[in-house]
PDB file of C-alpha atoms in Angstrom:
ATOM      1  CA  MET C1080     -10.003  19.260   6.402  1.00 45.00           C
ATOM      2  CA  ALA C1081     -11.831  21.146   3.516  1.00 48.00           C
ATOM      3  CA  ASP C1082     -15.892  21.486   4.028  1.00 51.00           C
ATOM      4  CA  LEU C1083     -17.407  18.238   3.102  1.00 52.00           C
ATOM      5  CA  ALA C1084     -20.352  20.120   1.327  1.00 50.00           C
ATOM      6  CA  LEU C1085     -17.614  21.768  -1.007  1.00 48.00           C
ATOM      7  CA  ILE C1086     -16.051  18.266  -1.554  1.00 47.00           C
ATOM      8  CA  ARG C1087     -19.442  16.848  -2.705  1.00 48.00           C
ATOM      9  CA  LEU C1088     -19.919  19.707  -4.991  1.00 56.00           C
ATOM     10  CA  ALA C1089     -16.250  19.368  -6.273  1.00 74.00           C
ATOM     11  CA  LEU C1090     -16.439  15.521  -6.943  1.00 89.00           C
ATOM     12  CA  THR C1091     -19.687  15.673  -8.954  1.00 89.00           C
ATOM     13  CA  GLY C1092     -19.096  13.907 -12.158  1.00 89.00           C
ATOM     14  CA  LEU C1093     -15.560  12.964 -11.477  1.00 95.00           C
ATOM     15  CA  ASN C1094     -14.453   9.411 -12.693  1.00 97.00           C
ATOM     16  CA  VAL C1095     -11.985   7.686 -10.653  1.00 98.00           C
ATOM     17  CA  ALA C1096     -10.241   4.272 -11.400  1.00 98.00           C
ATOM     18  CA  ILE C1097      -9.053   2.878  -8.152  1.00 98.00           C
ATOM     19  CA  THR C1098      -6.142   0.267  -8.685  1.00 98.00           C
ATOM     20  CA  ARG C1099      -6.095  -1.333  -4.982  1.00 94.00           C
ATOM     21  CA  PRO C1100      -6.975  -4.765  -4.205  1.00 90.00           C
ATOM     22  CA  SER C1101     -10.790  -5.236  -4.566  1.00 88.00           C
ATOM     23  CA  ASP C1102     -11.266  -5.778  -0.724  1.00 85.00           C
ATOM     24  CA  GLN C1103      -9.144  -2.842   0.174  1.00 87.00           C
ATOM     25  CA  ALA C1104     -10.953  -0.196  -2.133  1.00 93.00           C
ATOM     26  CA  THR C1105     -14.451  -0.548  -0.589  1.00 94.00           C
ATOM     27  CA  ARG C1106     -14.320   2.432   1.811  1.00 94.00           C
ATOM     28  CA  LEU C1107     -12.764   5.087  -0.458  1.00 95.00           C
ATOM     29  CA  SER C1108     -15.026   3.789  -3.371  1.00 96.00           C
ATOM     30  CA  ARG C1109     -17.914   4.538  -0.965  1.00 95.00           C
ATOM     31  CA  MET C1110     -16.683   7.900  -0.020  1.00 94.00           C
ATOM     32  CA  ILE C1111     -16.204   8.916  -3.522  1.00 95.00           C
ATOM     33  CA  VAL C1112     -19.835   7.803  -4.347  1.00 94.00           C
ATOM     34  CA  GLU C1113     -21.087   9.881  -1.267  1.00 91.00           C
ATOM     35  CA  ALA C1114     -19.139  12.981  -2.518  1.00 92.00           C
ATOM     36  CA  GLY C1115     -20.852  12.864  -6.050  1.00 92.00           C
ATOM     37  CA  GLY C1116     -18.049  11.003  -7.871  1.00 95.00           C
ATOM     38  CA  LYS C1117     -18.008   7.750  -9.791  1.00 97.00           C
ATOM     39  CA  PRO C1118     -15.334   4.954  -8.768  1.00 97.00           C
ATOM     40  CA  HIS C1119     -14.268   2.429 -11.132  1.00 97.00           C
ATOM     41  CA  PRO C1120     -12.534  -0.571  -9.727  1.00 97.00           C
ATOM     42  CA  PHE C1121      -9.447  -1.668 -11.692  1.00 98.00           C
ATOM     43  CA  PRO C1122      -7.252  -3.533  -9.155  1.00 97.00           C
ATOM     44  CA  LEU C1123      -3.612  -4.183 -10.135  1.00 97.00           C
ATOM     45  CA  ILE C1124      -2.727  -6.171  -7.316  1.00 93.00           C
ATOM     46  CA  GLU C1125      -4.584  -9.103  -5.871  1.00 93.00           C
ATOM     47  CA  ILE C1126      -3.336 -10.973  -2.792  1.00 91.00           C
ATOM     48  CA  ALA C1127      -3.032 -14.837  -3.339  1.00 92.00           C
ATOM     49  CA  PRO C1128      -1.900 -17.369  -0.825  1.00 94.00           C
ATOM     50  CA  LEU C1129       1.468 -19.321  -1.267  1.00 96.00           C
ATOM     51  CA  ALA C1130       1.424 -22.382  -3.292  1.00 94.00           C
ATOM     52  CA  ASP C1131       3.464 -23.894  -0.319  1.00 97.00           C
ATOM     53  CA  TYR C1132       3.623 -22.798   3.421  1.00 97.00           C
ATOM     54  CA  SER C1133       6.051 -25.373   4.738  1.00 97.00           C
ATOM     55  CA  ALA C1134       9.006 -22.849   4.993  1.00 96.00           C
ATOM     56  CA  PHE C1135       6.891 -20.256   6.614  1.00 98.00           C
ATOM     57  CA  ASP C1136       5.333 -22.761   8.995  1.00 97.00           C
ATOM     58  CA  ALA C1137       8.872 -23.835   9.924  1.00 97.00           C
ATOM     59  CA  GLN C1138       9.637 -20.195  10.844  1.00 96.00           C
ATOM     60  CA  LEU C1139       6.503 -19.921  12.939  1.00 97.00           C
ATOM     61  CA  HIS C1140       7.923 -22.745  15.064  1.00 97.00           C
ATOM     62  CA  GLU C1141      11.149 -20.622  15.547  1.00 97.00           C
ATOM     63  CA  LEU C1142       9.632 -17.442  16.780  1.00 97.00           C
ATOM     64  CA  GLY C1143      11.479 -17.845  20.104  1.00 96.00           C
ATOM     65  CA  LYS C1144      14.758 -17.074  18.627  1.00 97.00           C
ATOM     66  CA  TYR C1145      13.788 -13.581  17.551  1.00 98.00           C
ATOM     67  CA  ASP C1146      13.694 -10.248  19.327  1.00 98.00           C
ATOM     68  CA  TRP C1147      11.309  -8.383  16.915  1.00 98.00           C
ATOM     69  CA  THR C1148       8.827  -8.998  14.349  1.00 98.00           C
ATOM     70  CA  ILE C1149       8.051  -6.289  11.832  1.00 98.00           C
ATOM     71  CA  PHE C1150       4.629  -6.365   9.860  1.00 98.00           C
ATOM     72  CA  ILE C1151       4.827  -4.668   6.596  1.00 94.00           C
ATOM     73  CA  SER C1152       1.115  -4.308   5.724  1.00 90.00           C
ATOM     74  CA  SER C1153      -2.471  -5.477   6.693  1.00 89.00           C
ATOM     75  CA  ASN C1154      -1.989  -8.049   4.316  1.00 90.00           C
ATOM     76  CA  ALA C1155       0.829  -9.646   6.192  1.00 95.00           C
ATOM     77  CA  VAL C1156      -1.169  -9.589   9.532  1.00 97.00           C
ATOM     78  CA  GLN C1157      -4.277 -11.249   7.762  1.00 94.00           C
ATOM     79  CA  ASN C1158      -2.169 -14.006   6.144  1.00 96.00           C
ATOM     80  CA  ALA C1159       0.171 -14.558   8.999  1.00 97.00           C
ATOM     81  CA  ILE C1160      -1.455 -14.167  12.523  1.00 97.00           C
ATOM     82  CA  PRO C1161      -4.519 -16.522  12.149  1.00 97.00           C
ATOM     83  CA  ARG C1162      -1.979 -19.277  10.890  1.00 97.00           C
ATOM     84  CA  MET C1163       0.271 -18.444  13.642  1.00 97.00           C
ATOM     85  CA  LEU C1164      -2.351 -18.721  16.392  1.00 97.00           C
ATOM     86  CA  ASN C1165      -3.664 -21.878  15.074  1.00 97.00           C
ATOM     87  CA  LEU C1166      -0.178 -23.501  14.410  1.00 97.00           C
ATOM     88  CA  VAL C1167       1.993 -22.324  17.482  1.00 96.00           C
ATOM     89  CA  GLY C1168      -0.676 -20.087  19.640  1.00 96.00           C
ATOM     90  CA  LYS C1169       0.478 -16.582  20.759  1.00 94.00           C
ATOM     91  CA  PRO C1170       4.008 -15.457  20.252  1.00 95.00           C
ATOM     92  CA  PRO C1171       6.503 -15.522  22.953  1.00 95.00           C
ATOM     93  CA  ALA C1172       6.110 -12.778  25.620  1.00 94.00           C
ATOM     94  CA  THR C1173       9.681 -11.596  25.023  1.00 95.00           C
ATOM     95  CA  LEU C1174       9.095 -10.852  21.523  1.00 97.00           C
ATOM     96  CA  HIS C1175       8.672  -7.204  20.322  1.00 98.00           C
ATOM     97  CA  HIS C1176       6.467  -6.152  17.535  1.00 98.00           C
ATOM     98  CA  ALA C1177       6.485  -3.465  15.087  1.00 98.00           C
ATOM     99  CA  ALA C1178       4.175  -2.299  12.259  1.00 97.00           C
ATOM    100  CA  ILE C1179       4.742   0.269   9.150  1.00 92.00           C
ATOM    101  CA  GLY C1180       1.494   2.061   9.902  1.00 88.00           C
ATOM    102  CA  PRO C1181      -1.457   2.489  12.322  1.00 89.00           C
ATOM    103  CA  VAL C1182      -4.009   0.259  10.222  1.00 86.00           C
ATOM    104  CA  THR C1183      -1.624  -2.470  10.347  1.00 93.00           C
ATOM    105  CA  ALA C1184      -0.693  -1.886  14.225  1.00 95.00           C
ATOM    106  CA  ALA C1185      -4.586  -1.905  14.953  1.00 94.00           C
ATOM    107  CA  GLU C1186      -5.176  -5.246  12.997  1.00 95.00           C
ATOM    108  CA  LEU C1187      -2.248  -6.802  15.239  1.00 97.00           C
ATOM    109  CA  THR C1188      -3.841  -5.434  18.271  1.00 97.00           C
ATOM    110  CA  SER C1189      -7.333  -6.835  17.445  1.00 96.00           C
ATOM    111  CA  LEU C1190      -5.733 -10.132  17.117  1.00 96.00           C
ATOM    112  CA  GLY C1191      -4.124  -9.975  20.450  1.00 95.00           C
ATOM    113  CA  ILE C1192      -0.583  -9.023  19.398  1.00 96.00           C
ATOM    114  CA  ALA C1193       0.494  -6.069  21.506  1.00 94.00           C
ATOM    115  CA  PRO C1194       2.140  -3.518  22.009  1.00 96.00           C
ATOM    116  CA  VAL C1195       3.087  -2.500  18.570  1.00 97.00           C
ATOM    117  CA  LEU C1196       5.653  -0.174  17.729  1.00 97.00           C
ATOM    118  CA  THR C1197       4.622   2.407  15.049  1.00 96.00           C
ATOM    119  CA  PRO C1198       5.975   5.442  13.500  1.00 94.00           C
ATOM    120  CA  GLN C1199       3.976   8.829  13.556  1.00 87.00           C
ATOM    121  CA  GLY C1200       3.310  11.075  10.808  1.00 77.00           C
ATOM    122  CA  ARG C1201       4.881   9.190   7.821  1.00 78.00           C
ATOM    123  CA  TYR C1202       4.094   5.340   7.599  1.00 79.00           C
ATOM    124  CA  ASP C1203       6.937   3.669   5.696  1.00 85.00           C
ATOM    125  CA  SER C1204      10.258   1.888   6.217  1.00 89.00           C
ATOM    126  CA  GLU C1205      12.123   5.069   6.547  1.00 90.00           C
ATOM    127  CA  SER C1206       9.991   6.163   9.325  1.00 93.00           C
ATOM    128  CA  LEU C1207      10.370   3.067  11.295  1.00 95.00           C
ATOM    129  CA  LEU C1208      13.983   2.980  10.898  1.00 96.00           C
ATOM    130  CA  ALA C1209      14.190   6.455  12.344  1.00 96.00           C
ATOM    131  CA  LEU C1210      12.611   5.364  15.667  1.00 97.00           C
ATOM    132  CA  PRO C1211      14.810   5.300  18.742  1.00 97.00           C
ATOM    133  CA  GLU C1212      14.069   1.652  19.230  1.00 97.00           C
ATOM    134  CA  MET C1213      15.544   0.740  15.735  1.00 97.00           C
ATOM    135  CA  GLN C1214      18.946   2.392  16.440  1.00 96.00           C
ATOM    136  CA  GLN C1215      20.810   0.005  18.929  1.00 96.00           C
ATOM    137  CA  VAL C1216      20.031  -3.305  17.252  1.00 97.00           C
ATOM    138  CA  LYS C1217      23.301  -4.908  17.013  1.00 97.00           C
ATOM    139  CA  ALA C1218      23.122  -8.747  17.582  1.00 97.00           C
ATOM    140  CA  LYS C1219      19.154  -8.278  17.699  1.00 98.00           C
ATOM    141  CA  ARG C1220      17.231 -10.720  15.546  1.00 98.00           C
ATOM    142  CA  PHE C1221      14.401  -9.556  13.314  1.00 98.00           C
ATOM    143  CA  LEU C1222      11.645 -11.392  11.491  1.00 98.00           C
ATOM    144  CA  ILE C1223       9.921  -9.320   8.739  1.00 98.00           C
ATOM    145  CA  PHE C1224       6.391 -10.493   7.770  1.00 98.00           C
ATOM    146  CA  ARG C1225       5.625  -9.500   4.180  1.00 96.00           C
ATOM    147  CA  GLY C1226       4.766 -10.853   0.548  1.00 93.00           C
ATOM    148  CA  VAL C1227       6.895 -12.424  -1.667  1.00 93.00           C
ATOM    149  CA  GLY C1228       9.486  -9.836  -2.816  1.00 85.00           C
ATOM    150  CA  GLY C1229       9.159  -6.318  -1.903  1.00 76.00           C
ATOM    151  CA  ARG C1230      11.470  -3.475  -0.731  1.00 77.00           C
ATOM    152  CA  GLU C1231      14.722  -4.385   0.804  1.00 89.00           C
ATOM    153  CA  LEU C1232      15.483  -1.064   2.404  1.00 91.00           C
ATOM    154  CA  LEU C1233      14.313  -2.311   5.948  1.00 95.00           C
ATOM    155  CA  ALA C1234      16.319  -5.348   6.058  1.00 96.00           C
ATOM    156  CA  GLU C1235      19.460  -4.052   4.489  1.00 96.00           C
ATOM    157  CA  SER C1236      19.458  -0.766   7.090  1.00 97.00           C
ATOM    158  CA  LEU C1237      18.909  -3.113  10.119  1.00 98.00           C
ATOM    159  CA  ARG C1238      21.663  -5.507   8.763  1.00 98.00           C
ATOM    160  CA  VAL C1239      24.026  -2.390   8.424  1.00 97.00           C
ATOM    161  CA  ARG C1240      23.280  -1.705  12.008  1.00 98.00           C
ATOM    162  CA  GLY C1241      24.475  -5.118  13.129  1.00 98.00           C
ATOM    163  CA  ALA C1242      20.957  -7.042  13.185  1.00 98.00           C
ATOM    164  CA  THR C1243      20.031 -10.371  11.852  1.00 98.00           C
ATOM    165  CA  VAL C1244      17.101 -10.099   9.566  1.00 98.00           C
ATOM    166  CA  ASP C1245      15.049 -12.781   7.979  1.00 97.00           C
ATOM    167  CA  PHE C1246      11.790 -12.666   5.795  1.00 97.00           C
ATOM    168  CA  ALA C1247       8.529 -14.602   6.755  1.00 97.00           C
ATOM    169  CA  GLU C1248       6.781 -14.460   3.381  1.00 97.00           C
ATOM    170  CA  CYS C1249       3.248 -15.323   3.971  1.00 97.00           C
ATOM    171  CA  TYR C1250       1.393 -14.325   0.635  1.00 96.00           C
ATOM    172  CA  ARG C1251       2.146 -13.287  -2.993  1.00 94.00           C
ATOM    173  CA  ARG C1252       0.683 -10.318  -5.119  1.00 91.00           C
ATOM    174  CA  ILE C1253      -0.346 -10.949  -8.683  1.00 93.00           C
ATOM    175  CA  ASN C1254      -1.658  -8.446 -11.265  1.00 95.00           C
ATOM    176  CA  PRO C1255      -5.238  -9.893 -12.311  1.00 96.00           C
ATOM    177  CA  GLN C1256      -5.176  -7.302 -15.481  1.00 97.00           C
ATOM    178  CA  THR C1257      -3.782  -8.230 -18.943  1.00 95.00           C
ATOM    179  CA  SER C1258      -4.153  -4.920 -20.407  1.00 96.00           C
ATOM    180  CA  ALA C1259      -4.980  -1.291 -19.489  1.00 97.00           C
ATOM    181  CA  GLU C1260      -7.470  -1.049 -22.571  1.00 97.00           C
ATOM    182  CA  PRO C1261     -10.606  -0.709 -20.106  1.00 97.00           C
ATOM    183  CA  LEU C1262      -9.184   2.493 -18.880  1.00 98.00           C
ATOM    184  CA  ALA C1263      -8.192   3.716 -22.323  1.00 98.00           C
ATOM    185  CA  GLN C1264     -11.754   3.182 -23.425  1.00 98.00           C
ATOM    186  CA  ARG C1265     -13.233   4.834 -20.391  1.00 97.00           C
ATOM    187  CA  TRP C1266     -10.919   7.966 -21.102  1.00 98.00           C
ATOM    188  CA  GLU C1267     -12.135   7.922 -24.978  1.00 97.00           C
ATOM    189  CA  GLN C1268     -15.615   8.082 -23.504  1.00 97.00           C
ATOM    190  CA  GLN C1269     -14.618  11.060 -21.177  1.00 95.00           C
ATOM    191  CA  GLN C1270     -15.422   8.734 -18.119  1.00 97.00           C
ATOM    192  CA  LEU C1271     -11.973   8.807 -16.578  1.00 98.00           C
ATOM    193  CA  ASP C1272     -10.406  11.719 -14.799  1.00 97.00           C
ATOM    194  CA  ALA C1273      -8.081  10.421 -12.035  1.00 98.00           C
ATOM    195  CA  VAL C1274      -6.208   7.004 -11.177  1.00 98.00           C
ATOM    196  CA  VAL C1275      -5.668   6.286  -7.562  1.00 98.00           C
ATOM    197  CA  VAL C1276      -2.494   4.362  -7.004  1.00 98.00           C
ATOM    198  CA  THR C1277      -1.477   3.530  -3.504  1.00 93.00           C
ATOM    199  CA  SER C1278       1.490   1.017  -3.996  1.00 89.00           C
ATOM    200  CA  SER C1279       4.903   1.320  -5.938  1.00 90.00           C
ATOM    201  CA  GLU C1280       4.147  -2.250  -7.382  1.00 91.00           C
ATOM    202  CA  ALA C1281       0.827  -1.260  -8.647  1.00 95.00           C
ATOM    203  CA  MET C1282       2.546   1.933 -10.272  1.00 97.00           C
ATOM    204  CA  ARG C1283       5.085  -0.257 -11.939  1.00 96.00           C
ATOM    205  CA  HIS C1284       2.239  -2.369 -13.446  1.00 97.00           C
ATOM    206  CA  LEU C1285       0.311   0.628 -14.765  1.00 98.00           C
ATOM    207  CA  LEU C1286       3.321   2.106 -16.382  1.00 98.00           C
ATOM    208  CA  THR C1287       4.272  -1.236 -17.911  1.00 97.00           C
ATOM    209  CA  MET C1288       0.953  -1.752 -19.565  1.00 97.00           C
ATOM    210  CA  THR C1289       0.739   1.725 -21.040  1.00 97.00           C
ATOM    211  CA  ASN C1290       4.135   1.525 -22.751  1.00 96.00           C
ATOM    212  CA  ASN C1291       6.094   3.149 -20.038  1.00 96.00           C
ATOM    213  CA  GLY C1292       3.375   5.685 -19.616  1.00 96.00           C
ATOM    214  CA  GLN C1293       3.337   6.849 -23.333  1.00 96.00           C
ATOM    215  CA  GLN C1294      -0.318   5.973 -24.052  1.00 97.00           C
ATOM    216  CA  ALA C1295      -2.336   9.336 -24.589  1.00 97.00           C
ATOM    217  CA  TRP C1296      -4.888   8.482 -21.863  1.00 98.00           C
ATOM    218  CA  ILE C1297      -2.441   8.128 -19.133  1.00 98.00           C
ATOM    219  CA  ARG C1298      -0.745  11.430 -20.056  1.00 97.00           C
ATOM    220  CA  ASP C1299      -3.855  13.259 -19.794  1.00 97.00           C
ATOM    221  CA  VAL C1300      -5.570  11.889 -16.498  1.00 97.00           C
ATOM    222  CA  THR C1301      -4.169  12.693 -12.984  1.00 98.00           C
ATOM    223  CA  LEU C1302      -2.452   9.970 -11.080  1.00 98.00           C
ATOM    224  CA  CYS C1303      -3.251  10.347  -7.293  1.00 98.00           C
ATOM    225  CA  VAL C1304      -0.856   8.661  -5.040  1.00 97.00           C
ATOM    226  CA  ASN C1305      -0.349   8.427  -1.065  1.00 91.00           C
ATOM    227  CA  HIS C1306       3.520   8.694  -0.871  1.00 89.00           C
ATOM    228  CA  ALA C1307       6.213  10.764  -2.581  1.00 91.00           C
ATOM    229  CA  ARG C1308       8.195   7.384  -3.384  1.00 90.00           C
ATOM    230  CA  ILE C1309       5.172   6.125  -5.577  1.00 94.00           C
ATOM    231  CA  ALA C1310       5.266   9.401  -7.533  1.00 97.00           C
ATOM    232  CA  GLU C1311       8.838   9.339  -8.655  1.00 96.00           C
ATOM    233  CA  LEU C1312       8.479   7.067 -11.760  1.00 97.00           C
ATOM    234  CA  PRO C1313       5.371   8.842 -13.164  1.00 98.00           C
ATOM    235  CA  LEU C1314       6.914  12.374 -12.445  1.00 98.00           C
ATOM    236  CA  ASP C1315      10.161  11.333 -14.366  1.00 97.00           C
ATOM    237  CA  LEU C1316       7.841  10.344 -16.997  1.00 97.00           C
ATOM    238  CA  GLY C1317       6.198  13.734 -17.068  1.00 97.00           C
ATOM    239  CA  LEU C1318       2.700  12.441 -16.073  1.00 98.00           C
ATOM    240  CA  HIS C1319       0.207  14.499 -13.967  1.00 97.00           C
ATOM    241  CA  VAL C1320       0.605  13.393 -10.453  1.00 98.00           C
ATOM    242  CA  ARG C1321      -0.662  14.681  -7.104  1.00 97.00           C
ATOM    243  CA  ILE C1322       0.458  13.391  -3.906  1.00 97.00           C
ATOM    244  CA  ALA C1323      -2.253  12.902  -0.968  1.00 94.00           C
ATOM    245  CA  GLU C1324      -0.924  15.072   2.105  1.00 90.00           C
ATOM    246  CA  ALA C1325      -1.407  11.994   4.560  1.00 82.00           C
ATOM    247  CA  PRO C1326      -1.908   8.250   4.349  1.00 77.00           C
ATOM    248  CA  GLY C1327      -5.554   7.124   4.423  1.00 83.00           C
ATOM    249  CA  ASP C1328      -8.834   7.606   2.532  1.00 91.00           C
ATOM    250  CA  ASP C1329      -9.779  10.900   4.031  1.00 91.00           C
ATOM    251  CA  ALA C1330      -6.623  12.468   2.682  1.00 91.00           C
ATOM    252  CA  MET C1331      -6.914  10.590  -0.790  1.00 95.00           C
ATOM    253  CA  LEU C1332     -10.497  12.235  -1.046  1.00 95.00           C
ATOM    254  CA  GLN C1333      -8.968  15.610  -0.485  1.00 94.00           C
ATOM    255  CA  CYS C1334      -6.539  14.801  -3.312  1.00 96.00           C
ATOM    256  CA  LEU C1335      -9.484  13.768  -5.640  1.00 96.00           C
ATOM    257  CA  ASN C1336     -11.104  17.024  -4.554  1.00 94.00           C
ATOM    258  CA  ALA C1337      -8.282  19.176  -5.983  1.00 93.00           C
ATOM    259  CA  VAL C1338      -8.347  17.222  -9.100  1.00 94.00           C
ATOM    260  CA  ALA C1339     -11.890  17.788  -9.482  1.00 92.00           C
ATOM    261  CA  LEU C1340     -11.704  21.658  -8.940  1.00 88.00           C
ATOM    262  CA  LEU C1341      -9.106  21.787 -11.782  1.00 86.00           C
ATOM    263  CA  LYS C1342     -11.520  20.095 -13.937  1.00 84.00           C
ATOM    264  CA  GLN C1343     -14.078  22.548 -13.114  1.00 78.00           C
ATOM    265  CA  GLN C1344     -11.958  25.575 -13.829  1.00 77.00           C
ATOM    266  CA  ARG C1345     -10.980  24.148 -17.120  1.00 76.00           C
ATOM    267  CA  HIS C1346     -14.635  23.928 -18.256  1.00 65.00           C
TER     268      HIS C1346
END
């Protein structure tokens, strides 16, 4: 980890837009401020409840028929477990649980759902699928807790291996922004150097609102992402992208540190 004093020096004056949901941007925003930078919230995803939970509630009543649950994100935990505990109580002791990453696993544990299988090092569907426990799954039944829509890789791969997979969709994601003009205006005022994007869906929203990445401002700033998959589209469009070396806010701060150092060198 780089010396914190150097990070503070490097981030002085760095303007960073954060596209995470508002309640998930708090810690990173605070770290940027403490490091001398200026965070600008610009959420491209907000979490909203379902209009109708009847199908989800019906699935909760049938937890006993499953062998595994998989939780895609903290949002899945927050929108599923309290409702589950209130409606049907704790899940059957025979049910195994998995989570994509350690933050999601920790939230499950804090709510009494344990143990939780989690990949190490990289936190994505591919890494979870590579675990030994996910290999011999023929005739096993999986219930994946997620928002409406999302990647199909996990379910498709488990089905190829002979498992039965259902989705328990317990929230929906919406884009609260109608235009990227606020970011364009910040850039014109020399108050935008980097944009933090930590989901493929948020990246798609950003590119759609910038004419497929063709607006001048987005071709000038650096997009800081936390996974190579999120970087694929903007890299194909020739945008400036930096990939954090690990998930989490600490690694993202290091990524922003690199952007700030480059900015200093240019000036």
